[in-house]
XYZ file of C-alpha atoms in Angstrom:
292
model
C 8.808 -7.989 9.116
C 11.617 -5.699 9.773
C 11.144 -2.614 11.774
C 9.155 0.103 10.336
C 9.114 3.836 10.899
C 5.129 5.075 12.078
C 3.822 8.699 11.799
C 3.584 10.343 15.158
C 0.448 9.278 16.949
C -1.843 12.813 18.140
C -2.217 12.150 21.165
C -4.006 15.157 22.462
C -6.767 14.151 19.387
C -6.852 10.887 20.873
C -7.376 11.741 24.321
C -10.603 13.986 23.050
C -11.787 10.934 21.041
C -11.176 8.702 24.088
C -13.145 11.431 26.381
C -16.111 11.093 23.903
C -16.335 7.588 23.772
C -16.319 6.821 27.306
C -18.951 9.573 27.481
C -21.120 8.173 25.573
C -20.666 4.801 26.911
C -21.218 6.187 30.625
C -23.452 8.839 29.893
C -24.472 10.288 33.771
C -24.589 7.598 35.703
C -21.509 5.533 35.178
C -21.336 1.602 34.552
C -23.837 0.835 36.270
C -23.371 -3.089 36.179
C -19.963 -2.940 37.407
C -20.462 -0.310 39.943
C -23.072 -2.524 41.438
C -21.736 -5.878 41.039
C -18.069 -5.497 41.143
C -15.890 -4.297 44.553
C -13.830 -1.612 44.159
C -11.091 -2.806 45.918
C -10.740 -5.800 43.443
C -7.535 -5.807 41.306
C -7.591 -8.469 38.351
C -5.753 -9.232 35.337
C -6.526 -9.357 31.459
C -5.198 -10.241 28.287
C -6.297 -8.743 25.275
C -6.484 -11.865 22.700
C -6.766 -11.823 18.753
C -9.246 -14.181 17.655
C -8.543 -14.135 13.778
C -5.154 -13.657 12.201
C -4.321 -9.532 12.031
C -1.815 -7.470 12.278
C -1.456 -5.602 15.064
C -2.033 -1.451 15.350
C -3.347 0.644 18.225
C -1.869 -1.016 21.602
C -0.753 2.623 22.725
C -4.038 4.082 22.012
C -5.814 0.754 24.180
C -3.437 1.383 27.065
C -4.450 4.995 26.962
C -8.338 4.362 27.323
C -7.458 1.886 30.533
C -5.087 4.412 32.102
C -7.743 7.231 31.701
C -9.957 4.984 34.021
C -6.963 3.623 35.846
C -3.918 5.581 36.286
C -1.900 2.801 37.918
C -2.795 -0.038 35.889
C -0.225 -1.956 34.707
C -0.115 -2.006 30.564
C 2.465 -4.639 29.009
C 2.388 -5.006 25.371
C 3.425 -7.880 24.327
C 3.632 -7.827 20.459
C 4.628 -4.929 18.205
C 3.014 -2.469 16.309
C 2.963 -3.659 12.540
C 3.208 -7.539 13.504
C 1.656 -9.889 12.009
C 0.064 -11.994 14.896
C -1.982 -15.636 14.354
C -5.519 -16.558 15.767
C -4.694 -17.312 19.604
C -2.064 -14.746 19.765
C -2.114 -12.324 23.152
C -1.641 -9.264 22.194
C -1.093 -7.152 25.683
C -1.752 -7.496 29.299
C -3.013 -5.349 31.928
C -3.129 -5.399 35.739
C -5.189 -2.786 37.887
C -8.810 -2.364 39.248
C -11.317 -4.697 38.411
C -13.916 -2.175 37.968
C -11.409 -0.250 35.288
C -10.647 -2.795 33.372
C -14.196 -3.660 33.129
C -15.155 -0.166 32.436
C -12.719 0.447 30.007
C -13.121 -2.778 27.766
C -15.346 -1.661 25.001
C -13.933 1.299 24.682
C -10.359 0.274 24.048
C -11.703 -3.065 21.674
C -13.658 -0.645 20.052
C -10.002 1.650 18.988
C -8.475 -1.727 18.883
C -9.982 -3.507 16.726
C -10.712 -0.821 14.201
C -7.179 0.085 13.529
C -6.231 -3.833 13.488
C -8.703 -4.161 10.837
C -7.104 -0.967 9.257
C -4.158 -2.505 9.551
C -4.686 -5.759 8.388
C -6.153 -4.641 5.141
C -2.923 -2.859 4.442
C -0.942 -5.483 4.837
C -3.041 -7.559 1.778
C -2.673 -4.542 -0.095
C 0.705 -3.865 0.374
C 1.663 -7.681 -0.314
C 0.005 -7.858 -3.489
C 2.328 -5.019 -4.691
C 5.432 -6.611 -3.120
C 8.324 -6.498 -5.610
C 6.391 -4.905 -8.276
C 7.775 -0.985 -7.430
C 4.700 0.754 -6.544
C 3.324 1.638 -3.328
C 0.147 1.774 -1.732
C -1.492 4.748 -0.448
C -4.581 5.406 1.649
C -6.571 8.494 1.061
C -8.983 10.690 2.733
C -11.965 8.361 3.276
C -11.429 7.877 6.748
C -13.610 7.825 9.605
C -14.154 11.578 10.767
C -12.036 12.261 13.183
C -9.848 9.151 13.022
C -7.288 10.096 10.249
C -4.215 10.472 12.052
C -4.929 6.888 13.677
C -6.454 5.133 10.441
C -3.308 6.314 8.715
C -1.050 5.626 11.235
C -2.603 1.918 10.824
C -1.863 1.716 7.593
C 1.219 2.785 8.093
C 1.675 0.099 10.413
C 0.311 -2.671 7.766
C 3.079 -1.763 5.618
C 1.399 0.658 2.955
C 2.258 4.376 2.570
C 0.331 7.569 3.863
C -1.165 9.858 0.738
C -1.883 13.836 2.014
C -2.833 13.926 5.280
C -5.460 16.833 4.296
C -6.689 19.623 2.063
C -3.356 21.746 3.620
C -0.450 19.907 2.526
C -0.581 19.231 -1.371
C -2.454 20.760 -4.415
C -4.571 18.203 -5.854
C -6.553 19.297 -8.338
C -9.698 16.964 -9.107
C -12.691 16.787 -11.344
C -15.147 19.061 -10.073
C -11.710 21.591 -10.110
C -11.252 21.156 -13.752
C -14.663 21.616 -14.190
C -15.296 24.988 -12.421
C -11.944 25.917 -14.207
C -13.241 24.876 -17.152
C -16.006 27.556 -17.321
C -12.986 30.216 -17.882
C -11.809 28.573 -21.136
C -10.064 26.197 -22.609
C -6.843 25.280 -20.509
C -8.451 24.825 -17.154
C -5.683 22.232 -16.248
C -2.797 24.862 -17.374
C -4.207 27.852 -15.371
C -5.082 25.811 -12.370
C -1.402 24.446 -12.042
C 0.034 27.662 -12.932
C -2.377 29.407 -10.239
C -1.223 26.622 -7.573
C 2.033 27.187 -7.983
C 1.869 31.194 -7.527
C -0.376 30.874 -4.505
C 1.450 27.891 -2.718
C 4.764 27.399 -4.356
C 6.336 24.787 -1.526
C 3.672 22.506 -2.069
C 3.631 19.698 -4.739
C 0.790 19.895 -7.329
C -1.391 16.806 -8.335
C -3.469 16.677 -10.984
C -6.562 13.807 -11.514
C -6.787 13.153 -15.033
C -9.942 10.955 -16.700
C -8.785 10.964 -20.078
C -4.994 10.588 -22.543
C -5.660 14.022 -23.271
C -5.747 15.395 -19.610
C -2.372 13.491 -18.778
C -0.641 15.122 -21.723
C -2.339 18.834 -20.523
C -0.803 18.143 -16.916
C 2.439 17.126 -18.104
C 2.824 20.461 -20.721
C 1.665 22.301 -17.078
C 4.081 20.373 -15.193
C 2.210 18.474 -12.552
C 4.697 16.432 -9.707
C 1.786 14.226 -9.776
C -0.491 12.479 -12.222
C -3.447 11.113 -10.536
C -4.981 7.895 -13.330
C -8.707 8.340 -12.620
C -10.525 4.948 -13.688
C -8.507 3.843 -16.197
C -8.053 0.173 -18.474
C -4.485 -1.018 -17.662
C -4.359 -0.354 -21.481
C -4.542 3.334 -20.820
C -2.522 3.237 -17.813
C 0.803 2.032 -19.788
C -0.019 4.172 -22.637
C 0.340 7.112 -19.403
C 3.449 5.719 -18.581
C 4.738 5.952 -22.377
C 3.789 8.755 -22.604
C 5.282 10.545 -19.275
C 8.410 8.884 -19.591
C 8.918 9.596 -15.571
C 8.620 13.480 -15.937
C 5.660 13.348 -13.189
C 4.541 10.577 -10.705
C 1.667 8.048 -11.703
C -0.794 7.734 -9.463
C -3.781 4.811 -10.067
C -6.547 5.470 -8.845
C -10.214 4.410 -9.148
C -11.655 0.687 -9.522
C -8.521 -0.641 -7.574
C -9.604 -4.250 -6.060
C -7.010 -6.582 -4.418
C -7.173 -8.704 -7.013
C -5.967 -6.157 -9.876
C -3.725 -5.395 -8.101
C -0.937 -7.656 -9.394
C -1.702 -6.970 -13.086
C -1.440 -2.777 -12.071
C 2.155 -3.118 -10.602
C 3.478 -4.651 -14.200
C 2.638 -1.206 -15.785
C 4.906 1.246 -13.717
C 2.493 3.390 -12.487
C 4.420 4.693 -8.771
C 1.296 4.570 -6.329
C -1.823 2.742 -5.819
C -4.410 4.647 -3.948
C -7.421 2.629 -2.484
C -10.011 3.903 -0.265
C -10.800 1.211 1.032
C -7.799 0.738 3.256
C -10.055 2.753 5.385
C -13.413 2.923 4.275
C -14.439 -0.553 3.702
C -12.421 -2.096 6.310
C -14.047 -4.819 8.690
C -12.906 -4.802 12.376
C -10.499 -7.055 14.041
C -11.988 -9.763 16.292
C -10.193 -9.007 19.232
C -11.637 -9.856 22.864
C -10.239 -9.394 26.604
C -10.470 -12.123 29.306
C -10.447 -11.151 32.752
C -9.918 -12.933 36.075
C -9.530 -11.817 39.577
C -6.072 -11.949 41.087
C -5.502 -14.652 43.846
């Protein structure tokens, strides 16, 4: 796959996700088992090693929890973020303490193989789209907490990033149009109008159930149309209909498998929650031997 720009990784959220983890892993008195079995003058080696096919996402977080514990060890990565890497592949090594490596092994599987997974859903996603002209997009049904890194996963499987919050587009849902609804007719019209008073560098979205409620955002002039759980029958009557004066957005009932049939409308973007939500973790594990 040819090299891919990722968003910026947060690393000062990271660190105070890494803190808590190890935290509760340790809790007062430390790992134990190591502590007592393990000398701490003993340096060892590891490989981290991916057990199923994935693609790869979240090395630089992984060398992060080991250097928190271990602030010499030696970290080699040695695939990229965003590859695709067979059953059997190794996906880093590390060098350092024995009793930090040990220490830090859950932790960093536990980042690891959650943004692998991530990332390895993406990547279905993303090639069951490829060559049709529209994108895949996560949303906001991420782990609390973990959105810059679940997105920065998907990223790295080769689908797109939707808002990264509440802060940096109007979108203006169901239970919106609802509440504006109680004013009057022309909820979607004085919702988009208000948007674009109160915030008028930000794009406006607008999530539309029905025919009717596409052709009410485009008279309001929506950037976005967001396809709420709709037949492909009704999706490429949308597209007819907005003849590319707003962006289509499905949305809603996406599977992998309808996914192919979807990209023949036109529609621009595929959201799908469960790029993050329903995602099943990476079978990743490290081996560890003592240095001769």
């Amino acid at each position: 796959m040819s090299e891919m720009k990722l968003p910026e990784i947060d690393f000062q959220r990271v660190d105070q996700l890494i803190e808590s983890a190890l935290a509760e892993d340790l809790g007062e008195r430390g790992d134990t088992t190591t502590l007592a079995v393990i000398p701490p003058e003993l340096m060892a080696t590891a490989v981290l090693l991916a057990k199923e096919d994935l693609v790869c996402a979240g090395l630089p977080v992984a060398e992060r929890v080991f250097r928190r514990l271990d602030g010499h060890c030696r970290f080699e990565a040695l695939v990229k973020e965003g590859e695709f890497c067979p059953k059997g592949t190794l996906l880093a090594r590390i060098a350092g303490r024995a009793q930090a490596l040990l220490t830090a092994e859950r932790t960093a599987l536990n980042f690891l193989q959650r943004l692998c997974g991530v990332a390895t859903c993406a990547r279905r996603y993303a090639d069951a789209l490829r060559g049709s002209g529209t994108q895949v997009l996560d949303t906001r049904k991420t782990t609390p907490g973990y959105r810059n890194l679940e997105k920065y996963a998907v990223a790295a499987g080769g689908a797109a990033n939707h808002r990264i919050g509440l802060f940096d587009r109007v979108m203006i849902k169901d239970n919106h149009r609802e509440l504006a609804g109680l004013e009057g007719a022309g909820g979607i019209g004085r919702s988009v109008a208000r948007a674009r008073r109160m915030f008028p560098d930000l794009e406006v979205q607008v999530e539309a159930d029905s025919l009717n409620e596409v052709r009410e955002a485009l008279e309001a002039g929506a950037d976005y149309i967001l396809l709420d759980n709709m037949s492909n029958e009704m999706m490429a009557e949308a597209v007819k209909m907005t003849a590319g004066r707003a962006k289509l957005e499905a949305s809603g009932g996406i599977t992998l498998e309808r996914l192919p049939s979807i990209g023949k409308l036109g529609v621009d973007f595929v959201s799908a929650g469960a790029l993050t939500h329903s995602v099943k973790s990476a079978d990743i594990s490290m081996d560890i031997e003592a240095e001769k």
